[in-house]
Coordinates of N, CA and C in Angstrom, one line a residue:
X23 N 115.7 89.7 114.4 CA 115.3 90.2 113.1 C 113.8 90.6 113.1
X24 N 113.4 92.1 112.3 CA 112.1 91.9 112.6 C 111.3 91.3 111.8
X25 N 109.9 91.0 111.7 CA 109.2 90.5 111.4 C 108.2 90.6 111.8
X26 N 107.1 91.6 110.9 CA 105.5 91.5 111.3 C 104.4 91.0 110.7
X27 N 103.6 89.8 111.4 CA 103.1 89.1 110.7 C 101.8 89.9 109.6
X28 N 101.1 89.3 108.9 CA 100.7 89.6 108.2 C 98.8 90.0 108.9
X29 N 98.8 89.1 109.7 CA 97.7 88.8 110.5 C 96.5 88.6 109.4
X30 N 95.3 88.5 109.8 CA 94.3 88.0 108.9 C 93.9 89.1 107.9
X31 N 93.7 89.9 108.7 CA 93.4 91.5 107.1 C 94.2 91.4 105.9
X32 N 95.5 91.2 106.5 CA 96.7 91.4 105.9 C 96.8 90.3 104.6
X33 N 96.3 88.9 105.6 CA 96.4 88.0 104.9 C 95.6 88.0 104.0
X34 N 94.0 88.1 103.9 CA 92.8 88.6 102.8 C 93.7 89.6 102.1
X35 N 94.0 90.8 102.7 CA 94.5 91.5 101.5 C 95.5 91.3 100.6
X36 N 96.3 90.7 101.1 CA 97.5 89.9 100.1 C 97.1 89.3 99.1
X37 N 96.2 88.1 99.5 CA 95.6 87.5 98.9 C 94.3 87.9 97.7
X38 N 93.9 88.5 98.2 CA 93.0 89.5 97.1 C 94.0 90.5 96.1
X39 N 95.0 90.8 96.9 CA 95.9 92.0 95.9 C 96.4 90.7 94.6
X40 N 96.7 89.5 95.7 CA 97.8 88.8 94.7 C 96.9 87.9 93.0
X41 N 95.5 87.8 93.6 CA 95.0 87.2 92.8 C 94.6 88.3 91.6
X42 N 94.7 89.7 92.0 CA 93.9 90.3 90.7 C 95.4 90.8 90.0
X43 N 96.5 90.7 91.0 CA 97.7 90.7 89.8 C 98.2 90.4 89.2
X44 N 97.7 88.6 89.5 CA 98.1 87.3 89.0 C 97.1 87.2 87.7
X45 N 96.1 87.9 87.7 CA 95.4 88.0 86.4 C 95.6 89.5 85.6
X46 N 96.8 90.4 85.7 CA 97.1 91.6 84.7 C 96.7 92.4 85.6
X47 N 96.0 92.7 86.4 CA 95.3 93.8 86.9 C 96.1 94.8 88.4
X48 N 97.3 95.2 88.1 CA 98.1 95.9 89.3 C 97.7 97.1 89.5
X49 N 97.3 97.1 91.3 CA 96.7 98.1 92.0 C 98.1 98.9 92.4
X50 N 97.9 100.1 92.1 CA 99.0 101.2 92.4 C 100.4 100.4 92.4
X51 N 100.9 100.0 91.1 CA 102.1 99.3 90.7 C 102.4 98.3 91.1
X52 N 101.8 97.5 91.9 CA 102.0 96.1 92.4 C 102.3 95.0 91.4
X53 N 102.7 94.1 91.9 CA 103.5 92.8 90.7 C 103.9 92.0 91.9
X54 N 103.8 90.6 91.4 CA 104.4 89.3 92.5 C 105.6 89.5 92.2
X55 N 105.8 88.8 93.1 CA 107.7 88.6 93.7 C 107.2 86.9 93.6
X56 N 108.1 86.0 92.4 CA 107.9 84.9 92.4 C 109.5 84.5 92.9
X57 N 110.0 83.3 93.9 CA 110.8 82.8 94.7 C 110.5 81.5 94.8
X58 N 111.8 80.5 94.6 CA 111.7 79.2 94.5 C 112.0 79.1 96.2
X59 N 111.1 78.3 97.1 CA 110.8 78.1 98.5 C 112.2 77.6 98.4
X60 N 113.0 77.8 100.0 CA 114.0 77.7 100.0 C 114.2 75.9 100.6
X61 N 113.0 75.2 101.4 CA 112.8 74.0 101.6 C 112.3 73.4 99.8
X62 N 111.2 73.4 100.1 CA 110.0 72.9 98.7 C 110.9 72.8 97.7
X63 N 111.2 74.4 97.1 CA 112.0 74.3 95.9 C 110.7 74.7 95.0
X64 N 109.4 75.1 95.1 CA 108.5 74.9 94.4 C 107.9 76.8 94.5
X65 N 107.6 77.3 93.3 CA 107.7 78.9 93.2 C 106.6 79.6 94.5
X66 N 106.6 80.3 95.1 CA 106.2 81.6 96.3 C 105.9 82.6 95.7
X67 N 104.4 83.3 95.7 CA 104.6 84.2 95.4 C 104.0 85.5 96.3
X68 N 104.1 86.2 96.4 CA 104.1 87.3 97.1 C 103.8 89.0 96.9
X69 N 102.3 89.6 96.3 CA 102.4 90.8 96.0 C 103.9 91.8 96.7
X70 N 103.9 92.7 96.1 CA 105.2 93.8 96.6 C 104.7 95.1 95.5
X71 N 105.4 96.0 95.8 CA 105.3 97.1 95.1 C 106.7 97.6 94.5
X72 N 107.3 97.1 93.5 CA 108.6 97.7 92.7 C 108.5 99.4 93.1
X73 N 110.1 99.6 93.7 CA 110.1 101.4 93.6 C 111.1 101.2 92.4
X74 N 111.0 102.1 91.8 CA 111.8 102.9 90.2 C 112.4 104.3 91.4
X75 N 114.1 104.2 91.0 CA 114.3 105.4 91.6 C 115.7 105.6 91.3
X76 N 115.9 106.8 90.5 CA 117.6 107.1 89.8 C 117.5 105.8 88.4
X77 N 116.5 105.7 88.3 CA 117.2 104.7 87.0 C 117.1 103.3 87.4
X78 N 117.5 103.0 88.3 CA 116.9 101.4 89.4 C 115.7 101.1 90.1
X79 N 115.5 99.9 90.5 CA 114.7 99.2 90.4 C 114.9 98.1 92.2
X80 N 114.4 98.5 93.1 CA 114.2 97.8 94.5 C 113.0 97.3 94.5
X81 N 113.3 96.3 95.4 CA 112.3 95.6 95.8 C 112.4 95.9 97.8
X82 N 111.4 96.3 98.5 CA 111.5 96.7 100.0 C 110.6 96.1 100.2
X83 N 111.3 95.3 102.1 CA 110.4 94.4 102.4 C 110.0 95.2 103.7
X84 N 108.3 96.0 103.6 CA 108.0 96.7 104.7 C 107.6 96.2 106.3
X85 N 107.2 94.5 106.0 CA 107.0 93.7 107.0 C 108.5 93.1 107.6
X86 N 109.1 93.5 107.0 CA 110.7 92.9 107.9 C 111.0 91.6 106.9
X87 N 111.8 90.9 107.9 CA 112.9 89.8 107.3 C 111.2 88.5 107.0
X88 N 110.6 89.0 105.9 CA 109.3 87.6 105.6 C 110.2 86.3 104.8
X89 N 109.1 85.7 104.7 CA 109.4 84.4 103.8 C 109.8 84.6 102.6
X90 N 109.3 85.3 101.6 CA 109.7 85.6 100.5 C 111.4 86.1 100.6
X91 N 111.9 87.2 101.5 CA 112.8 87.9 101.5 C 114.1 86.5 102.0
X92 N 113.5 85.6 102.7 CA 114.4 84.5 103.2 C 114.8 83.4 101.7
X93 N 113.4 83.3 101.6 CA 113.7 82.8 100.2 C 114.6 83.2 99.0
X94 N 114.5 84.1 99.3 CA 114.9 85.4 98.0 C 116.8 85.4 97.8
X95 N 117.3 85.5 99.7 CA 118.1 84.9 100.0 C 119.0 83.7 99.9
X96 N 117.8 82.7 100.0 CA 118.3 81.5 99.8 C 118.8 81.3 98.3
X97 N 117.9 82.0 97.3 CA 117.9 81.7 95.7 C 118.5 82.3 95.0
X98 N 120.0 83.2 95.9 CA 121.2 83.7 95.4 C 120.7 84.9 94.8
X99 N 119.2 85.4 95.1 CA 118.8 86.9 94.5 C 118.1 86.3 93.2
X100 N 118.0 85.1 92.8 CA 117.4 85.0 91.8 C 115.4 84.7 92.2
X101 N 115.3 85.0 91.4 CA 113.3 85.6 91.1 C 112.6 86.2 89.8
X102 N 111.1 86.2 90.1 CA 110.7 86.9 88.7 C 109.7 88.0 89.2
X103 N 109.4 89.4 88.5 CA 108.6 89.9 88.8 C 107.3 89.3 87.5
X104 N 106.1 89.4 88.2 CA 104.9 89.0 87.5 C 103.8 90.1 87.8
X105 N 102.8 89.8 86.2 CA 102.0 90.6 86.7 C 101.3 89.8 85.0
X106 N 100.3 89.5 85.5 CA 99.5 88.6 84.7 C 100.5 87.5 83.6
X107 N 100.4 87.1 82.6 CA 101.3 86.4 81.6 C 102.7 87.0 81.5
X108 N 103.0 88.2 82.1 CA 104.2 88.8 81.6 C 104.9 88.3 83.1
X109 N 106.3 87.4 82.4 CA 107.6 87.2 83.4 C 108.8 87.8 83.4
X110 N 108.8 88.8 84.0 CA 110.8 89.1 84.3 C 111.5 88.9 85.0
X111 N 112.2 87.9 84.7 CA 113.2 87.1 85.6 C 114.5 88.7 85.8
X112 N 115.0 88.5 87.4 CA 115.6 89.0 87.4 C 116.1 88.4 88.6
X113 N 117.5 89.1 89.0 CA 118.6 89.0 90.0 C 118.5 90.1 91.1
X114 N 118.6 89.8 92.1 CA 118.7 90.7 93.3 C 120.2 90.6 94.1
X115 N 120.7 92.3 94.2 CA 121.8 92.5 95.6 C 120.6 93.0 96.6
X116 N 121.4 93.0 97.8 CA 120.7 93.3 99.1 C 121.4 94.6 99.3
X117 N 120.9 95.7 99.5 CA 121.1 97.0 99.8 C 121.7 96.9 100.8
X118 N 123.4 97.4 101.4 CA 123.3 97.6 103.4 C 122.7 98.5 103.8
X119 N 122.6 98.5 105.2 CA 121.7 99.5 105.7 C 122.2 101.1 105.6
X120 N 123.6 101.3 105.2 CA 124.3 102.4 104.9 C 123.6 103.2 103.6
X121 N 122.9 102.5 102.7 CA 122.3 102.6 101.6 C 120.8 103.0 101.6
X122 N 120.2 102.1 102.5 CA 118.8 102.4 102.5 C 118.0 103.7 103.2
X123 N 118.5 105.0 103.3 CA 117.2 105.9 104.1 C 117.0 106.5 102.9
X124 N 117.7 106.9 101.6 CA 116.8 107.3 100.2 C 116.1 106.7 99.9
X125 N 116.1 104.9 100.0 CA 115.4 104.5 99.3 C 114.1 104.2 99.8
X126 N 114.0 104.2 101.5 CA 112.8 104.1 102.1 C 112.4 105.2 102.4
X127 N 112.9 106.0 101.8 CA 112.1 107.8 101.8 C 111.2 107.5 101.0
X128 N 112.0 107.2 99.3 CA 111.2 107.1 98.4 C 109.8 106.1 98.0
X129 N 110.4 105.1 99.3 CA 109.6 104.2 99.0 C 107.9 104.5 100.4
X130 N 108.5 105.2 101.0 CA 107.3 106.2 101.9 C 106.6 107.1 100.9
X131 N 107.2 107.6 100.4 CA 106.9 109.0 99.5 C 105.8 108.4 98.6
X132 N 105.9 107.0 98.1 CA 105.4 106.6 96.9 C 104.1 105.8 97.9
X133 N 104.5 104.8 99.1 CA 103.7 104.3 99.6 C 103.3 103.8 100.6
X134 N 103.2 105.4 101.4 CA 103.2 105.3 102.8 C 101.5 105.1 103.0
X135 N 100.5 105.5 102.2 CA 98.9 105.4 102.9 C 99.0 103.3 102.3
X136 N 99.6 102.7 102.4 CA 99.4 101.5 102.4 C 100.6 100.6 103.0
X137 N 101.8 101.0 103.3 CA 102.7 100.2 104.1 C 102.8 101.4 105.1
X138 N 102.2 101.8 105.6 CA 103.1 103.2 106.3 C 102.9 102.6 107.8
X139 N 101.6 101.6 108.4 CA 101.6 101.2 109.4 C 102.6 100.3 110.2
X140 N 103.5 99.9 109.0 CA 104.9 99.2 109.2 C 105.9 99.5 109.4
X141 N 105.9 101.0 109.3 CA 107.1 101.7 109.8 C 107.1 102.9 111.1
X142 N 106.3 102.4 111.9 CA 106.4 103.2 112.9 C 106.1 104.6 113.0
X143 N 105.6 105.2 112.8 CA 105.8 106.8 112.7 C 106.7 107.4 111.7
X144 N 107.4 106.5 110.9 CA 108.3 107.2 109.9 C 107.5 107.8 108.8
X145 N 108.2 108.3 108.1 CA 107.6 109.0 106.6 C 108.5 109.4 106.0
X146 N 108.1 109.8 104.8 CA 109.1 110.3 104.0 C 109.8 112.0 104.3
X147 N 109.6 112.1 105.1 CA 110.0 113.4 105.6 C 111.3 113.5 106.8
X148 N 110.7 111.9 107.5 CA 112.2 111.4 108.7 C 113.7 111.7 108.3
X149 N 114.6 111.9 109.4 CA 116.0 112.4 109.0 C 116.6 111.1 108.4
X150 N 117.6 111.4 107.9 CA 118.6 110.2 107.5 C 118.8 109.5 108.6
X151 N 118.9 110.2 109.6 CA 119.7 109.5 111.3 C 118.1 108.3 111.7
X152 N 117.1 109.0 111.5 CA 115.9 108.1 111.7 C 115.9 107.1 111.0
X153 N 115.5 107.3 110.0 CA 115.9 105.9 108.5 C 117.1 105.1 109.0
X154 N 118.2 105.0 109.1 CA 119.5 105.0 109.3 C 118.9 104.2 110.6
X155 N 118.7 104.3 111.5 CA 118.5 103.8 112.7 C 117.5 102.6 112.9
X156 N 116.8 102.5 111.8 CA 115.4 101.3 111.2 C 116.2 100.5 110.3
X157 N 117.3 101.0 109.6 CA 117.1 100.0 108.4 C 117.3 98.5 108.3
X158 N 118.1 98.1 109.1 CA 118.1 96.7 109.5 C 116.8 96.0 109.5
X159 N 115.9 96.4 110.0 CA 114.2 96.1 110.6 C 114.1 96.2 108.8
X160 N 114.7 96.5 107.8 CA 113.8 96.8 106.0 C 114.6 96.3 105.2
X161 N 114.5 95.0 104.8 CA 115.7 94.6 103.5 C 114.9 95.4 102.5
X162 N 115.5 95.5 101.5 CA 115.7 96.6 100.7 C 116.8 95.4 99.6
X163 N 116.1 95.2 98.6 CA 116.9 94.7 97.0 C 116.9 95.5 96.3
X164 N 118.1 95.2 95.2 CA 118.0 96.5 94.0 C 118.2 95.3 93.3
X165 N 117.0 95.5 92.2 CA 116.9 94.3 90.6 C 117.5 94.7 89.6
X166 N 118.1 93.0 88.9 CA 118.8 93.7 87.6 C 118.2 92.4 86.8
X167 N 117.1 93.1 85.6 CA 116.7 92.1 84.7 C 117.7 91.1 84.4
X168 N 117.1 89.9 84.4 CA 118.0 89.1 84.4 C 118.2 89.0 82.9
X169 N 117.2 89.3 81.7 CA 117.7 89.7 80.5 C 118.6 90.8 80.1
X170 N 118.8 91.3 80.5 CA 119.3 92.2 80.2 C 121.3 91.5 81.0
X171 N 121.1 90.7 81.8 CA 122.3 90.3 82.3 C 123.1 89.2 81.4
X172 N 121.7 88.3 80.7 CA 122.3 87.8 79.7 C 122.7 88.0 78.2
X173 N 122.4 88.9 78.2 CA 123.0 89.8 77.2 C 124.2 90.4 76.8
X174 N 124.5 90.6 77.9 CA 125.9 91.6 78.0 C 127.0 90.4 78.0

């Protein structure tokens, strides 16, 4: 499974991204990914970048199979997106990899000068057969407010 660590930049930047989002303030659409730790049980949170695309709503993990995405796993898809006081709990499926080269087009398209170093040479321009040949190495969730689930 891959998995690239965060290393120390990474980790300041996370960290700095996650604290000014945790106060309202999202840099080029960012919002936490909050996940009940799959040992702890006690909430994780994790900047990400929501892609909007056809009407839906993914969550892509550009570092590979991380903690959050294990977690995320473990908590049957359940999580909240955050971004200062505002919580939306929602439910996650896992995309198969048969699914994912639109969405990691789009999701290069939208934010490749900040994850792009994570995908090898790809971009939003790579064939389907390229994409298609990575996607295992990129979970890829598609969210469904979880209000809107209780509703219906």
């Amino acid at each position: 499974m891959r998995y690239v660590e965060a290393g120390r930049s990474g980790n300041l930047l996370n960290r700095v991204v996650g604290w000014l989002t945790g106060r309202g303030l999202s840099l080029w659409g960012s919002q936490l990914v909050a996940v009940r730790g799959r040992k702890s049980g006690e909430w994780r949170t994790n900047p990400v970048n929501p892609l909007t695309m056809d009407g839906e709503r993914y969550l892509v993990a550009p570092r590979g199979h991380t903690q959050w995405v294990r977690n995320l796993r473990a908590a049957e898809g359940r999580g909240e997106l955050r971004l200062g006081s505002r919580v939306e709990p929602f439910t996650a499926v896992e995309v198969p990899d048969e699914g994912k080269p639109q969405i990691l087009r789009a999701y290069l398209e939208r934010w490749k000068f900040e994850v792009g170093l994570f995908f090898e040479g790809l971009d939003h321009h790579s064939s389907d057969a390229d994409l298609l040949r990575v996607a295992s190495g990129y979970p890829v969730f598609r969210l469904t407010s979880a209000r809107y689930e209780a509703a219906s």
